[in-house]
Amino acid sequence: MALEAYRGMWDVVVEGAGEGAVGQPDLTDYASGQALELTTDMLQGVTATGEPEFAPEVVDTELDDSPSTVSIEDCVDSSDWLVIEDGETTDVGERRRVVSAEVVLAEEGWLVDDLWLEDYGSC
């Protein structure tokens, strides 16, 4: 379920960027806290074509704590996801980077609460 929240969050971001959306209300179904702020900011003034590739894996779980937490690590390849910001395509060279997430079990279900994007070329 935690991986579904992570994938769902990215699905909304990719769809929103493809539509040139300023924000996506569906993000609150998958993200909260810092992750919601970051993904909302990622959609500001951005459009994109194509889709990134994801390969998330659960690297740690703390199911006895309240709230329960699952740590996810991913190596996102955005080679086929071209981001256009202020009318210009962002060219960052290497298009793979480590993405880490903390997913928590809240009353409304699993939500990505923290999200960290490492530098391109980090994986």
mmCIF file with all atom_site columns, C-alpha atoms in Angstrom:
data_model
loop_
_atom_site.group_PDB
_atom_site.id
_atom_site.type_symbol
_atom_site.label_atom_id
_atom_site.label_alt_id
_atom_site.label_comp_id
_atom_site.label_asym_id
_atom_site.label_entity_id
_atom_site.label_seq_id
_atom_site.pdbx_PDB_ins_code
_atom_site.Cartn_x
_atom_site.Cartn_y
_atom_site.Cartn_z
_atom_site.occupancy
_atom_site.B_iso_or_equiv
_atom_site.pdbx_formal_charge
_atom_site.auth_seq_id
_atom_site.auth_comp_id
_atom_site.auth_asym_id
_atom_site.auth_atom_id
_atom_site.pdbx_PDB_model_num
ATOM 1   C CA . MET A 1 1   ? 0.000  0.000  0.000   1.00 0.00 ? 1   MET A CA 1
ATOM 2   C CA . ALA A 1 2   ? 2.862  2.411  0.710   1.00 0.00 ? 2   ALA A CA 1
ATOM 3   C CA . LEU A 1 3   ? 4.303  1.770  -2.761  1.00 0.00 ? 3   LEU A CA 1
ATOM 4   C CA . GLU A 1 4   ? 0.866  2.452  -4.254  1.00 0.00 ? 4   GLU A CA 1
ATOM 5   C CA . ALA A 1 5   ? 0.806  5.860  -2.544  1.00 0.00 ? 5   ALA A CA 1
ATOM 6   C CA . TYR A 1 6   ? 4.295  6.632  -3.880  1.00 0.00 ? 6   TYR A CA 1
ATOM 7   C CA . ARG A 1 7   ? 3.384  5.573  -7.430  1.00 0.00 ? 7   ARG A CA 1
ATOM 8   C CA . GLY A 1 8   ? 0.038  7.378  -7.227  1.00 0.00 ? 8   GLY A CA 1
ATOM 9   C CA . MET A 1 9   ? 1.729  10.616 -6.177  1.00 0.00 ? 9   MET A CA 1
ATOM 10  C CA . TRP A 1 10  ? 4.101  10.448 -9.149  1.00 0.00 ? 10  TRP A CA 1
ATOM 11  C CA . ASP A 1 11  ? 1.245  9.578  -11.521 1.00 0.00 ? 11  ASP A CA 1
ATOM 12  C CA . VAL A 1 12  ? -0.530 12.781 -10.468 1.00 0.00 ? 12  VAL A CA 1
ATOM 13  C CA . VAL A 1 13  ? 2.672  14.849 -10.850 1.00 0.00 ? 13  VAL A CA 1
ATOM 14  C CA . VAL A 1 14  ? 3.429  13.443 -14.314 1.00 0.00 ? 14  VAL A CA 1
ATOM 15  C CA . GLU A 1 15  ? -0.176 13.905 -15.454 1.00 0.00 ? 15  GLU A CA 1
ATOM 16  C CA . GLY A 1 16  ? -0.316 17.429 -14.034 1.00 0.00 ? 16  GLY A CA 1
ATOM 17  C CA . ALA A 1 17  ? 2.962  18.426 -15.698 1.00 0.00 ? 17  ALA A CA 1
ATOM 18  C CA . GLY A 1 18  ? 1.725  17.035 -19.007 1.00 0.00 ? 18  GLY A CA 1
ATOM 19  C CA . GLU A 1 19  ? -1.377 19.182 -18.738 1.00 0.00 ? 19  GLU A CA 1
ATOM 20  C CA . GLY A 1 20  ? 0.559  22.262 -17.622 1.00 0.00 ? 20  GLY A CA 1
ATOM 21  C CA . ALA A 1 21  ? -1.424 22.286 -14.378 1.00 0.00 ? 21  ALA A CA 1
ATOM 22  C CA . VAL A 1 22  ? -0.524 24.747 -11.666 1.00 0.00 ? 22  VAL A CA 1
ATOM 23  C CA . GLY A 1 23  ? -1.627 22.351 -8.956  1.00 0.00 ? 23  GLY A CA 1
ATOM 24  C CA . GLN A 1 24  ? -3.373 19.036 -8.699  1.00 0.00 ? 24  GLN A CA 1
ATOM 25  C CA . PRO A 1 25  ? -6.046 18.561 -6.040  1.00 0.00 ? 25  PRO A CA 1
ATOM 26  C CA . ASP A 1 26  ? -5.580 14.771 -6.348  1.00 0.00 ? 26  ASP A CA 1
ATOM 27  C CA . LEU A 1 27  ? -2.119 15.123 -4.782  1.00 0.00 ? 27  LEU A CA 1
ATOM 28  C CA . THR A 1 28  ? -3.736 15.195 -1.347  1.00 0.00 ? 28  THR A CA 1
ATOM 29  C CA . ASP A 1 29  ? -4.906 11.607 -1.966  1.00 0.00 ? 29  ASP A CA 1
ATOM 30  C CA . TYR A 1 30  ? -1.258 10.490 -2.034  1.00 0.00 ? 30  TYR A CA 1
ATOM 31  C CA . ALA A 1 31  ? 0.902  13.114 -0.309  1.00 0.00 ? 31  ALA A CA 1
ATOM 32  C CA . SER A 1 32  ? 1.027  15.262 2.811   1.00 0.00 ? 32  SER A CA 1
ATOM 33  C CA . GLY A 1 33  ? 3.482  17.514 4.630   1.00 0.00 ? 33  GLY A CA 1
ATOM 34  C CA . GLN A 1 34  ? 6.795  18.295 2.953   1.00 0.00 ? 34  GLN A CA 1
ATOM 35  C CA . ALA A 1 35  ? 6.112  15.896 0.047   1.00 0.00 ? 35  ALA A CA 1
ATOM 36  C CA . LEU A 1 36  ? 2.855  17.681 -0.784  1.00 0.00 ? 36  LEU A CA 1
ATOM 37  C CA . GLU A 1 37  ? 4.598  21.064 -0.693  1.00 0.00 ? 37  GLU A CA 1
ATOM 38  C CA . LEU A 1 38  ? 7.455  19.852 -2.902  1.00 0.00 ? 38  LEU A CA 1
ATOM 39  C CA . THR A 1 39  ? 5.278  18.165 -5.524  1.00 0.00 ? 39  THR A CA 1
ATOM 40  C CA . THR A 1 40  ? 2.913  21.141 -5.634  1.00 0.00 ? 40  THR A CA 1
ATOM 41  C CA . ASP A 1 41  ? 5.910  23.457 -6.168  1.00 0.00 ? 41  ASP A CA 1
ATOM 42  C CA . MET A 1 42  ? 7.204  21.129 -8.900  1.00 0.00 ? 42  MET A CA 1
ATOM 43  C CA . LEU A 1 43  ? 4.059  21.855 -10.929 1.00 0.00 ? 43  LEU A CA 1
ATOM 44  C CA . GLN A 1 44  ? 4.356  25.643 -10.752 1.00 0.00 ? 44  GLN A CA 1
ATOM 45  C CA . GLY A 1 45  ? 4.967  27.048 -14.256 1.00 0.00 ? 45  GLY A CA 1
ATOM 46  C CA . VAL A 1 46  ? 6.035  23.677 -15.652 1.00 0.00 ? 46  VAL A CA 1
ATOM 47  C CA . THR A 1 47  ? 4.861  21.493 -18.504 1.00 0.00 ? 47  THR A CA 1
ATOM 48  C CA . ALA A 1 48  ? 6.437  18.247 -19.584 1.00 0.00 ? 48  ALA A CA 1
ATOM 49  C CA . THR A 1 49  ? 6.342  15.662 -22.327 1.00 0.00 ? 49  THR A CA 1
ATOM 50  C CA . GLY A 1 50  ? 6.943  11.940 -22.029 1.00 0.00 ? 50  GLY A CA 1
ATOM 51  C CA . GLU A 1 51  ? 7.180  10.034 -18.770 1.00 0.00 ? 51  GLU A CA 1
ATOM 52  C CA . PRO A 1 52  ? 9.908  9.188  -16.271 1.00 0.00 ? 52  PRO A CA 1
ATOM 53  C CA . GLU A 1 53  ? 10.695 5.589  -15.339 1.00 0.00 ? 53  GLU A CA 1
ATOM 54  C CA . PHE A 1 54  ? 10.409 4.480  -11.731 1.00 0.00 ? 54  PHE A CA 1
ATOM 55  C CA . ALA A 1 55  ? 11.773 1.469  -9.859  1.00 0.00 ? 55  ALA A CA 1
ATOM 56  C CA . PRO A 1 56  ? 10.813 2.043  -6.198  1.00 0.00 ? 56  PRO A CA 1
ATOM 57  C CA . GLU A 1 57  ? 11.773 -0.403 -3.467  1.00 0.00 ? 57  GLU A CA 1
ATOM 58  C CA . VAL A 1 58  ? 10.877 -0.549 0.207   1.00 0.00 ? 58  VAL A CA 1
ATOM 59  C CA . VAL A 1 59  ? 14.130 -0.198 2.166   1.00 0.00 ? 59  VAL A CA 1
ATOM 60  C CA . ASP A 1 60  ? 12.821 0.039  5.739   1.00 0.00 ? 60  ASP A CA 1
ATOM 61  C CA . THR A 1 61  ? 9.582  -0.357 7.652   1.00 0.00 ? 61  THR A CA 1
ATOM 62  C CA . GLU A 1 62  ? 8.525  0.753  11.109  1.00 0.00 ? 62  GLU A CA 1
ATOM 63  C CA . LEU A 1 63  ? 5.080  -0.755 11.469  1.00 0.00 ? 63  LEU A CA 1
ATOM 64  C CA . ASP A 1 64  ? 5.008  -0.808 15.269  1.00 0.00 ? 64  ASP A CA 1
ATOM 65  C CA . ASP A 1 65  ? 5.310  2.950  15.572  1.00 0.00 ? 65  ASP A CA 1
ATOM 66  C CA . SER A 1 66  ? 2.367  5.311  15.374  1.00 0.00 ? 66  SER A CA 1
ATOM 67  C CA . PRO A 1 67  ? 2.108  6.391  12.635  1.00 0.00 ? 67  PRO A CA 1
ATOM 68  C CA . SER A 1 68  ? 3.564  3.428  10.819  1.00 0.00 ? 68  SER A CA 1
ATOM 69  C CA . THR A 1 69  ? 6.322  4.438  8.406   1.00 0.00 ? 69  THR A CA 1
ATOM 70  C CA . VAL A 1 70  ? 7.743  2.887  5.266   1.00 0.00 ? 70  VAL A CA 1
ATOM 71  C CA . SER A 1 71  ? 10.965 4.164  3.660   1.00 0.00 ? 71  SER A CA 1
ATOM 72  C CA . ILE A 1 72  ? 11.187 3.938  -0.119  1.00 0.00 ? 72  ILE A CA 1
ATOM 73  C CA . GLU A 1 73  ? 14.191 4.449  -2.362  1.00 0.00 ? 73  GLU A CA 1
ATOM 74  C CA . ASP A 1 74  ? 13.998 4.854  -6.107  1.00 0.00 ? 74  ASP A CA 1
ATOM 75  C CA . CYS A 1 75  ? 16.306 5.561  -9.024  1.00 0.00 ? 75  CYS A CA 1
ATOM 76  C CA . VAL A 1 76  ? 14.170 7.747  -11.264 1.00 0.00 ? 76  VAL A CA 1
ATOM 77  C CA . ASP A 1 77  ? 15.186 7.937  -14.917 1.00 0.00 ? 77  ASP A CA 1
ATOM 78  C CA . SER A 1 78  ? 13.709 11.051 -16.500 1.00 0.00 ? 78  SER A CA 1
ATOM 79  C CA . SER A 1 79  ? 15.508 10.659 -19.847 1.00 0.00 ? 79  SER A CA 1
ATOM 80  C CA . ASP A 1 80  ? 12.133 10.435 -21.611 1.00 0.00 ? 80  ASP A CA 1
ATOM 81  C CA . TRP A 1 81  ? 10.464 13.113 -19.473 1.00 0.00 ? 81  TRP A CA 1
ATOM 82  C CA . LEU A 1 82  ? 11.366 16.530 -20.826 1.00 0.00 ? 82  LEU A CA 1
ATOM 83  C CA . VAL A 1 83  ? 10.427 19.375 -18.518 1.00 0.00 ? 83  VAL A CA 1
ATOM 84  C CA . ILE A 1 84  ? 9.662  22.748 -20.072 1.00 0.00 ? 84  ILE A CA 1
ATOM 85  C CA . GLU A 1 85  ? 9.941  25.677 -17.691 1.00 0.00 ? 85  GLU A CA 1
ATOM 86  C CA . ASP A 1 86  ? 9.370  29.275 -18.762 1.00 0.00 ? 86  ASP A CA 1
ATOM 87  C CA . GLY A 1 87  ? 9.233  28.110 -22.388 1.00 0.00 ? 87  GLY A CA 1
ATOM 88  C CA . GLU A 1 88  ? 12.625 26.378 -22.308 1.00 0.00 ? 88  GLU A CA 1
ATOM 89  C CA . THR A 1 89  ? 13.448 22.690 -22.075 1.00 0.00 ? 89  THR A CA 1
ATOM 90  C CA . THR A 1 90  ? 15.558 21.890 -19.040 1.00 0.00 ? 90  THR A CA 1
ATOM 91  C CA . ASP A 1 91  ? 18.697 19.995 -20.088 1.00 0.00 ? 91  ASP A CA 1
ATOM 92  C CA . VAL A 1 92  ? 20.484 18.556 -17.096 1.00 0.00 ? 92  VAL A CA 1
ATOM 93  C CA . GLY A 1 93  ? 22.614 15.994 -18.935 1.00 0.00 ? 93  GLY A CA 1
ATOM 94  C CA . GLU A 1 94  ? 22.446 12.848 -16.814 1.00 0.00 ? 94  GLU A CA 1
ATOM 95  C CA . ARG A 1 95  ? 18.775 12.106 -16.200 1.00 0.00 ? 95  ARG A CA 1
ATOM 96  C CA . ARG A 1 96  ? 18.885 9.524  -13.375 1.00 0.00 ? 96  ARG A CA 1
ATOM 97  C CA . ARG A 1 97  ? 18.759 10.370 -9.693  1.00 0.00 ? 97  ARG A CA 1
ATOM 98  C CA . VAL A 1 98  ? 18.001 8.855  -6.342  1.00 0.00 ? 98  VAL A CA 1
ATOM 99  C CA . VAL A 1 99  ? 14.617 9.711  -4.876  1.00 0.00 ? 99  VAL A CA 1
ATOM 100 C CA . SER A 1 100 ? 13.847 8.797  -1.261  1.00 0.00 ? 100 SER A CA 1
ATOM 101 C CA . ALA A 1 101 ? 10.465 8.931  0.411   1.00 0.00 ? 101 ALA A CA 1
ATOM 102 C CA . GLU A 1 102 ? 8.912  8.376  3.815   1.00 0.00 ? 102 GLU A CA 1
ATOM 103 C CA . VAL A 1 103 ? 5.360  7.070  3.559   1.00 0.00 ? 103 VAL A CA 1
ATOM 104 C CA . VAL A 1 104 ? 3.170  7.156  6.673   1.00 0.00 ? 104 VAL A CA 1
ATOM 105 C CA . LEU A 1 105 ? -0.082 5.458  7.553   1.00 0.00 ? 105 LEU A CA 1
ATOM 106 C CA . ALA A 1 106 ? -2.517 8.252  8.365   1.00 0.00 ? 106 ALA A CA 1
ATOM 107 C CA . GLU A 1 107 ? -6.258 8.092  9.116   1.00 0.00 ? 107 GLU A CA 1
ATOM 108 C CA . GLU A 1 108 ? -6.987 8.573  5.397   1.00 0.00 ? 108 GLU A CA 1
ATOM 109 C CA . GLY A 1 109 ? -4.533 5.836  4.324   1.00 0.00 ? 109 GLY A CA 1
ATOM 110 C CA . TRP A 1 110 ? -0.890 5.720  3.220   1.00 0.00 ? 110 TRP A CA 1
ATOM 111 C CA . LEU A 1 111 ? 0.550  9.139  2.302   1.00 0.00 ? 111 LEU A CA 1
ATOM 112 C CA . VAL A 1 112 ? 3.998  10.191 1.127   1.00 0.00 ? 112 VAL A CA 1
ATOM 113 C CA . ASP A 1 113 ? 5.006  12.644 3.849   1.00 0.00 ? 113 ASP A CA 1
ATOM 114 C CA . ASP A 1 114 ? 8.654  13.374 3.017   1.00 0.00 ? 114 ASP A CA 1
ATOM 115 C CA . LEU A 1 115 ? 10.326 13.333 -0.393  1.00 0.00 ? 115 LEU A CA 1
ATOM 116 C CA . TRP A 1 116 ? 13.987 13.951 -1.227  1.00 0.00 ? 116 TRP A CA 1
ATOM 117 C CA . LEU A 1 117 ? 15.361 14.363 -4.746  1.00 0.00 ? 117 LEU A CA 1
ATOM 118 C CA . GLU A 1 118 ? 19.120 13.872 -4.983  1.00 0.00 ? 118 GLU A CA 1
ATOM 119 C CA . ASP A 1 119 ? 21.315 15.417 -7.686  1.00 0.00 ? 119 ASP A CA 1
ATOM 120 C CA . TYR A 1 120 ? 21.121 14.062 -11.213 1.00 0.00 ? 120 TYR A CA 1
ATOM 121 C CA . GLY A 1 121 ? 23.687 11.319 -11.726 1.00 0.00 ? 121 GLY A CA 1
ATOM 122 C CA . SER A 1 122 ? 23.329 10.028 -8.154  1.00 0.00 ? 122 SER A CA 1
ATOM 123 C CA . CYS A 1 123 ? 22.258 6.544  -9.282  1.00 0.00 ? 123 CYS A CA 1
#
